[in-house]
Short mmCIF file of C-alpha atoms and ligand atoms in Angstrom, two decimals:
data_model
loop_
_atom_site.label_atom_id
_atom_site.label_comp_id
_atom_site.label_asym_id
_atom_site.label_seq_id
_atom_site.Cartn_x
_atom_site.Cartn_y
_atom_site.Cartn_z
CA MET A 1 -73.96 -74.70 -49.20
CA PRO A 2 -72.03 -71.85 -51.75
CA ALA A 3 -72.94 -68.71 -51.78
CA THR A 4 -75.22 -66.82 -53.94
CA ILE A 5 -73.19 -65.53 -57.10
CA ILE A 6 -75.01 -61.69 -56.50
CA ASP A 7 -74.43 -60.91 -61.00
CA GLY A 8 -73.30 -57.29 -60.92
CA LYS A 9 -73.42 -57.37 -64.87
CA ALA A 10 -76.65 -59.68 -65.46
CA LEU A 11 -78.01 -57.30 -63.55
CA ALA A 12 -76.58 -54.19 -64.86
CA ARG A 13 -77.42 -55.43 -68.73
CA GLN A 14 -81.09 -56.17 -67.56
CA ILE A 15 -81.36 -51.83 -66.38
CA ARG A 16 -79.60 -50.55 -68.63
CA GLU A 17 -82.42 -52.38 -71.09
CA GLU A 18 -85.11 -50.69 -68.86
CA ILE A 19 -83.25 -47.33 -68.64
CA ARG A 20 -83.34 -47.42 -72.78
CA ARG A 21 -86.48 -47.92 -73.20
CA ASP A 22 -87.35 -44.99 -70.79
CA THR A 23 -85.10 -43.06 -73.02
CA GLU A 24 -86.72 -44.08 -76.10
CA ILE A 25 -90.15 -42.22 -74.21
CA PHE A 26 -87.85 -38.99 -73.23
CA LEU A 27 -87.27 -38.39 -76.63
CA ARG A 28 -90.85 -39.03 -77.81
CA GLU A 29 -91.99 -36.64 -75.05
CA HIS A 30 -89.05 -33.84 -75.39
CA GLY A 31 -87.87 -34.38 -78.09
CA ARG A 32 -83.65 -34.87 -77.42
CA PRO A 33 -82.64 -37.16 -75.57
CA PRO A 34 -80.58 -37.15 -72.46
CA GLY A 35 -77.21 -35.37 -72.53
CA LEU A 36 -73.97 -36.74 -70.49
CA ALA A 37 -70.94 -34.11 -70.87
CA VAL A 38 -67.80 -36.50 -69.57
CA ILE A 39 -64.78 -34.27 -68.63
CA LEU A 40 -61.51 -36.00 -68.24
CA VAL A 41 -58.00 -33.93 -67.58
CA GLY A 42 -54.95 -35.44 -68.36
CA ASP A 43 -53.49 -38.63 -69.00
CA ASP A 44 -54.15 -41.39 -66.50
CA PRO A 45 -54.73 -44.49 -67.61
CA ALA A 46 -56.86 -46.33 -66.20
CA SER A 47 -59.47 -43.06 -66.47
CA LYS A 48 -59.05 -42.93 -69.88
CA ILE A 49 -61.03 -46.80 -69.96
CA TYR A 50 -63.60 -45.33 -67.34
CA VAL A 51 -65.11 -42.34 -70.04
CA ARG A 52 -64.36 -44.46 -72.44
CA ASN A 53 -66.75 -47.22 -70.54
CA LYS A 54 -69.45 -44.17 -70.15
CA ALA A 55 -69.18 -42.57 -73.14
CA ARG A 56 -70.12 -46.53 -74.38
CA ALA A 57 -72.29 -47.08 -71.85
CA CYS A 58 -74.60 -44.07 -72.55
CA ASN A 59 -74.21 -44.79 -76.45
CA GLU A 60 -75.90 -48.37 -75.68
CA VAL A 61 -78.62 -46.43 -74.04
CA GLY A 62 -79.73 -43.80 -76.72
CA PHE A 63 -77.93 -40.80 -74.22
CA PHE A 64 -76.30 -37.78 -76.28
CA SER A 65 -72.81 -38.12 -74.72
CA ARG A 66 -70.03 -35.37 -74.96
CA GLN A 67 -66.57 -36.27 -74.31
CA GLU A 68 -64.07 -33.00 -73.38
CA HIS A 69 -60.29 -34.75 -72.84
CA LEU A 70 -58.18 -31.83 -71.79
CA PRO A 71 -54.20 -32.09 -71.16
CA GLU A 72 -52.93 -32.46 -67.86
CA SER A 73 -51.52 -29.00 -67.63
CA THR A 74 -55.09 -27.00 -68.06
CA SER A 75 -55.61 -24.45 -65.14
CA GLN A 76 -57.91 -24.40 -62.79
CA LYS A 77 -59.95 -21.57 -64.42
CA ASP A 78 -60.31 -22.87 -67.44
CA LEU A 79 -61.60 -26.23 -65.82
CA ILE A 80 -64.32 -24.51 -64.30
CA ASP A 81 -64.88 -22.17 -67.18
CA LEU A 82 -65.76 -25.69 -69.10
CA VAL A 83 -68.13 -26.95 -66.24
CA GLU A 84 -69.75 -23.60 -66.38
CA PHE A 85 -70.39 -23.61 -70.69
CA PHE A 86 -71.81 -27.12 -69.81
CA ASN A 87 -74.32 -25.90 -66.75
CA ARG A 88 -75.20 -23.64 -69.49
CA ASP A 89 -76.56 -26.13 -71.95
CA ASN A 90 -79.34 -27.18 -72.35
CA LEU A 91 -78.89 -30.35 -73.98
CA ILE A 92 -76.27 -31.52 -70.98
CA ASP A 93 -78.28 -32.55 -68.22
CA GLY A 94 -75.15 -34.55 -66.13
CA ILE A 95 -72.29 -33.43 -66.25
CA LEU A 96 -69.50 -35.73 -64.54
CA VAL A 97 -65.46 -34.72 -64.12
CA GLN A 98 -63.33 -38.08 -63.75
CA HIS A 99 -60.76 -37.93 -61.07
CA PRO A 100 -58.70 -38.54 -59.57
CA MET A 101 -57.71 -34.76 -61.71
CA PRO A 102 -54.12 -33.58 -61.22
CA LYS A 103 -52.15 -32.46 -58.18
CA HIS A 104 -52.75 -28.18 -59.43
CA ILE A 105 -56.34 -29.34 -59.66
CA ASP A 106 -58.51 -28.84 -56.63
CA GLU A 107 -60.68 -31.17 -56.89
CA ALA A 108 -64.45 -29.89 -54.23
CA THR A 109 -64.05 -26.27 -56.12
CA ILE A 110 -64.11 -28.92 -59.54
CA PHE A 111 -67.01 -30.23 -57.47
CA ARG A 112 -68.61 -27.15 -55.93
CA THR A 113 -68.79 -25.47 -58.84
CA VAL A 114 -71.15 -28.49 -61.13
CA ASP A 115 -74.49 -27.55 -60.84
CA SER A 116 -75.96 -29.91 -58.15
CA ARG A 117 -79.03 -30.90 -60.40
CA LYS A 118 -76.60 -31.91 -62.79
CA ASP A 119 -74.24 -33.35 -60.51
CA VAL A 120 -74.40 -37.36 -61.49
CA ASP A 121 -71.78 -38.15 -59.06
CA GLY A 122 -73.60 -36.90 -56.08
CA PHE A 123 -70.71 -35.52 -55.62
CA HIS A 124 -71.55 -31.91 -55.00
CA PRO A 125 -72.39 -30.79 -51.37
CA LEU A 126 -75.70 -29.80 -51.64
CA ASN A 127 -76.20 -33.17 -52.99
CA VAL A 128 -74.36 -34.74 -50.03
CA GLY A 129 -76.33 -33.06 -47.66
CA ASN A 130 -79.52 -33.67 -48.87
CA LEU A 131 -79.08 -37.74 -48.31
CA CYS A 132 -78.69 -36.96 -44.68
CA ILE A 133 -81.43 -35.65 -44.11
CA GLY A 134 -83.13 -37.43 -46.37
CA GLN A 135 -84.65 -35.56 -48.94
CA GLU A 136 -84.64 -35.96 -53.20
CA CYS A 137 -81.17 -35.83 -54.26
CA LEU A 138 -78.68 -37.45 -56.93
CA VAL A 139 -76.77 -39.78 -54.93
CA SER A 140 -73.01 -41.15 -55.39
CA CYS A 141 -73.05 -44.39 -57.90
CA THR A 142 -71.62 -47.12 -56.84
CA PRO A 143 -73.96 -47.21 -52.84
CA MET A 144 -76.41 -46.66 -55.03
CA GLY A 145 -75.64 -49.60 -56.86
CA ILE A 146 -75.22 -51.69 -54.44
CA ILE A 147 -78.56 -51.24 -52.91
CA GLU A 148 -80.48 -51.77 -56.41
CA MET A 149 -78.59 -55.10 -56.62
CA LEU A 150 -79.51 -55.86 -52.49
CA ARG A 151 -83.06 -54.84 -53.56
CA ARG A 152 -82.88 -56.88 -57.05
CA TYR A 153 -81.81 -59.89 -55.03
CA GLU A 154 -84.52 -59.36 -52.38
CA ILE A 155 -81.68 -59.44 -49.13
CA PRO A 156 -83.34 -57.10 -46.94
CA LEU A 157 -82.08 -54.98 -44.99
CA LEU A 158 -84.39 -53.58 -42.58
CA GLY A 159 -83.35 -54.22 -39.04
CA LYS A 160 -80.53 -55.90 -40.08
CA ARG A 161 -77.29 -55.06 -38.70
CA ALA A 162 -74.76 -53.97 -41.61
CA VAL A 163 -71.31 -53.73 -41.66
CA VAL A 164 -69.57 -50.78 -44.02
CA VAL A 165 -65.61 -51.23 -44.00
CA GLY A 166 -64.58 -47.82 -45.07
CA ARG A 167 -65.42 -44.96 -45.03
CA SER A 168 -64.81 -42.93 -48.09
CA ASN A 169 -67.02 -39.77 -49.31
CA ILE A 170 -67.66 -41.67 -52.64
CA VAL A 171 -68.29 -44.74 -51.10
CA GLY A 172 -68.23 -45.84 -47.40
CA LYS A 173 -70.02 -41.98 -46.30
CA PRO A 174 -72.83 -42.37 -48.72
CA MET A 175 -73.16 -46.19 -48.35
CA ILE A 176 -74.23 -45.38 -44.61
CA GLN A 177 -76.99 -43.04 -45.36
CA LEU A 178 -78.06 -45.25 -47.76
CA LEU A 179 -77.89 -47.86 -45.39
CA LEU A 180 -80.41 -45.98 -42.58
CA ARG A 181 -82.97 -44.96 -45.48
CA GLU A 182 -83.60 -49.56 -45.56
CA HIS A 183 -83.63 -49.21 -41.73
CA ALA A 184 -80.46 -51.34 -40.98
CA THR A 185 -78.38 -50.82 -37.87
CA VAL A 186 -75.42 -49.35 -39.09
CA THR A 187 -71.91 -50.29 -38.32
CA VAL A 188 -69.36 -47.86 -39.76
CA CYS A 189 -65.44 -49.54 -39.94
CA HIS A 190 -61.88 -47.78 -40.90
CA SER A 191 -58.12 -47.83 -41.13
CA ARG A 192 -58.25 -46.97 -36.78
CA THR A 193 -60.50 -49.96 -35.97
CA VAL A 194 -59.28 -52.08 -33.06
CA ASP A 195 -60.89 -54.86 -33.78
CA LEU A 196 -62.38 -55.16 -37.24
CA PRO A 197 -62.79 -58.42 -37.53
CA GLY A 198 -64.43 -59.17 -35.11
CA GLU A 199 -66.44 -56.36 -35.69
CA CYS A 200 -67.20 -57.61 -39.48
CA ARG A 201 -68.91 -61.32 -38.51
CA ASN A 202 -71.86 -59.21 -36.68
CA ALA A 203 -72.78 -58.44 -39.83
CA ASP A 204 -75.97 -59.78 -41.57
CA VAL A 205 -74.64 -57.51 -44.43
CA LEU A 206 -70.71 -56.57 -44.64
CA ILE A 207 -69.73 -53.93 -47.30
CA VAL A 208 -65.87 -53.88 -47.84
CA ALA A 209 -64.43 -50.71 -49.56
CA ILE A 210 -61.08 -50.17 -48.44
CA GLY A 211 -58.70 -50.69 -51.63
CA LYS A 212 -56.27 -54.00 -50.00
CA PRO A 213 -56.68 -57.43 -52.03
CA GLU A 214 -58.52 -59.67 -50.55
CA PHE A 215 -57.54 -58.18 -47.07
CA VAL A 216 -61.01 -59.52 -44.94
CA ARG A 217 -61.00 -63.36 -44.84
CA ALA A 218 -63.78 -66.27 -44.33
CA ASP A 219 -62.50 -65.62 -40.35
CA SER A 220 -64.53 -62.44 -40.79
CA ILE A 221 -67.49 -63.52 -42.20
CA LYS A 222 -70.51 -64.91 -40.57
CA PRO A 223 -71.87 -67.39 -41.54
CA GLY A 224 -74.86 -66.98 -43.75
CA ALA A 225 -73.41 -63.16 -44.56
CA THR A 226 -73.97 -61.22 -47.59
CA VAL A 227 -70.80 -59.74 -48.68
CA ILE A 228 -70.68 -56.66 -50.77
CA ASP A 229 -66.84 -57.10 -52.21
CA VAL A 230 -66.37 -52.69 -53.93
CA GLY A 231 -62.63 -53.70 -54.22
CA THR A 232 -60.89 -53.19 -57.17
CA ASN A 233 -57.19 -54.56 -57.10
CA PHE A 234 -55.06 -55.66 -59.60
CA ILE A 235 -52.19 -57.84 -58.45
CA LYS A 236 -49.99 -60.83 -60.31
CA ARG A 237 -51.22 -64.07 -59.96
CA ASN A 238 -49.45 -66.37 -61.65
CA GLY A 239 -47.18 -64.28 -63.39
CA LYS A 240 -50.66 -62.24 -65.11
CA ASN A 241 -52.40 -59.02 -64.21
CA VAL A 242 -55.76 -59.84 -62.29
CA GLN A 243 -58.61 -58.61 -60.69
CA VAL A 244 -59.21 -59.33 -57.06
CA GLY A 245 -61.70 -57.85 -54.78
CA ASP A 246 -61.13 -56.03 -51.00
CA VAL A 247 -62.49 -59.67 -49.92
CA ALA A 248 -60.61 -63.95 -50.63
CA PHE A 249 -63.38 -64.74 -52.82
CA GLU A 250 -63.12 -67.96 -53.29
CA GLU A 251 -63.19 -68.36 -49.29
CA ALA A 252 -66.06 -66.03 -48.17
CA LYS A 253 -67.83 -67.71 -50.87
CA GLU A 254 -68.30 -70.82 -48.53
CA ILE A 255 -69.07 -69.46 -45.73
CA ALA A 256 -70.97 -66.21 -46.91
CA SER A 257 -75.21 -66.78 -48.10
CA ALA A 258 -74.98 -64.36 -50.99
CA ILE A 259 -71.40 -62.64 -52.63
CA SER A 260 -70.94 -60.02 -54.74
CA PRO A 261 -67.73 -61.48 -56.72
CA SER A 262 -65.13 -57.93 -58.04
CA PRO A 263 -64.74 -58.02 -60.84
CA GLY A 264 -68.51 -59.00 -62.51
CA GLY A 265 -70.10 -57.23 -59.39
CA VAL A 266 -70.43 -53.73 -58.08
CA GLY A 267 -68.18 -52.50 -61.06
CA PRO A 268 -70.80 -52.59 -63.66
CA MET A 269 -73.94 -51.15 -61.03
CA THR A 270 -71.71 -47.98 -61.17
CA ILE A 271 -71.70 -47.14 -64.61
CA THR A 272 -75.46 -48.19 -64.86
CA MET A 273 -76.32 -46.19 -62.05
CA LEU A 274 -74.51 -43.39 -63.97
CA LEU A 275 -77.07 -43.58 -66.61
CA SER A 276 -80.14 -43.67 -64.46
CA ASN A 277 -78.96 -40.36 -62.01
CA THR A 278 -78.29 -38.82 -65.75
CA LEU A 279 -82.19 -39.90 -66.97
CA GLN A 280 -83.36 -38.54 -63.38
CA ALA A 281 -81.07 -35.48 -63.71
CA ALA A 282 -83.01 -34.90 -67.35
CA ARG A 283 -86.72 -35.22 -65.79
CA TRP A 284 -85.99 -33.28 -63.87
CA HIS A 285 -84.62 -30.86 -65.78
CA VAL A 286 -87.43 -30.39 -68.85
CA LYS A 287 -89.88 -29.77 -65.61
P1 LIG B 1 -60.19 -44.78 -50.12
O1 LIG B 1 -58.95 -44.98 -50.55
O2 LIG B 1 -60.61 -43.47 -50.36
O3 LIG B 1 -61.12 -44.94 -49.17
C1 LIG B 1 -60.65 -46.22 -48.72
C2 LIG B 1 -61.13 -46.57 -46.79
O4 LIG B 1 -60.90 -47.88 -46.68
C3 LIG B 1 -60.47 -45.82 -46.05
O5 LIG B 1 -62.37 -45.20 -45.24
C4 LIG B 1 -59.90 -46.18 -45.30
O6 LIG B 1 -59.66 -45.62 -43.54
C5 LIG B 1 -59.96 -47.18 -45.25
N1 LIG B 1 -59.26 -49.19 -44.67
C6 LIG B 1 -57.65 -48.81 -45.40
N2 LIG B 1 -56.91 -49.39 -44.78
C7 LIG B 1 -57.22 -50.49 -43.89
C8 LIG B 1 -57.76 -51.61 -43.29
N3 LIG B 1 -56.39 -52.32 -43.76
N4 LIG B 1 -58.63 -52.17 -42.25
C9 LIG B 1 -59.65 -51.42 -42.56
N5 LIG B 1 -60.28 -49.88 -43.42
C10 LIG B 1 -59.11 -49.27 -43.85
O7 LIG B 1 -60.70 -45.62 -51.22
P2 LIG B 1 -62.31 -45.71 -51.93
O8 LIG B 1 -63.56 -45.34 -50.66
O9 LIG B 1 -63.08 -44.57 -53.61
O10 LIG B 1 -61.94 -46.61 -52.91
C11 LIG B 1 -61.85 -48.42 -52.09
C12 LIG B 1 -62.01 -49.29 -53.21
O11 LIG B 1 -63.15 -49.68 -53.89
C13 LIG B 1 -60.84 -49.24 -53.89
O12 LIG B 1 -60.04 -50.90 -54.65
C14 LIG B 1 -61.16 -48.98 -54.95
O13 LIG B 1 -59.97 -49.01 -56.68
C15 LIG B 1 -62.59 -49.36 -55.15
N6 LIG B 1 -63.50 -48.80 -55.74
C16 LIG B 1 -65.14 -49.45 -56.50
C17 LIG B 1 -65.40 -48.49 -57.60
C18 LIG B 1 -67.02 -49.59 -58.30
O14 LIG B 1 -66.91 -48.72 -59.04
N7 LIG B 1 -66.43 -50.74 -58.54
C19 LIG B 1 -66.25 -47.52 -57.14
C20 LIG B 1 -65.30 -46.81 -56.46
C21 LIG B 1 -64.54 -47.86 -55.02
P3 LIG B 1 -59.10 -44.52 -43.37
O15 LIG B 1 -60.48 -43.30 -43.32
O16 LIG B 1 -59.11 -44.84 -41.87
O17 LIG B 1 -57.75 -44.08 -44.41
#
């Protein structure tokens, strides 16, 4: 039987409506909406699209948003000054500095400069550490969106074998922590894993975030598994530019019991979790 397609777009719409309603309540209670500042340095075309989509999502739910577009040549000091300005700004609850940043800027320093209570990307070392020790924190949006997807589709994690392919700081590593928090038994794979297909075949829940188009094939999937495809890759097919995931979707959907497609799966959930984090940060801010 073909898999249930996990519809990230529909889920994102539903959650954004919930956030919009909560924003109205926040506005009534505090006399201002939650506020998000988004900083973009340089002219990376994909980043420009991401920033535009984030601003649009903020408007949709009634947030106040500010976008600062700085030239590629911006110095690290000027960027730090701007982040510190928003750290002090009482109308701003969340700060996001779009990455990748230009090469002359040390991203780790910038992520550390953001006030950890306004760090809606969940990249500040304090938030990363708090996630590891199970304390309240802001969590990286993509893995948080995946947990929310699984929860809303009632896909159990407790006691299940979860395999995460990819160990990046923004997806793989926080994903491992969130799965542990849900009591899954977690295996993490990466580019040096010896038998990747064999590891993947053990997974009840397989989460792939490697950035390699259609790399995971049906023979790496246990029949009946849930597959979450984080990959966002652009390839040429029949003369057209198309977006594909890290999983060969057409064959995987014949063997999985549920699968999130790319596009239309994790992507819309990521921006939605940014909104959710901003609302959470705003609630902490007014306390
Ligand atoms: P990174 O490049 O930071 O990390 C890739 C990870 O994949 C690394 O841990 C790497 O291993 C591992 N890897 C690479 N090749 C292989 C391989 N052949 N076998 C096993 N593991 C491998 O990527 P990100 O985590 O930032 O992103 C991954 C994908 O997810 C990308 O396509 C990205 O565009 C997408 N993405 C989508 C988002 C969304 O909202 N939809 C958000 C964020 C990312 P090693 O550590 O050993 O090098």
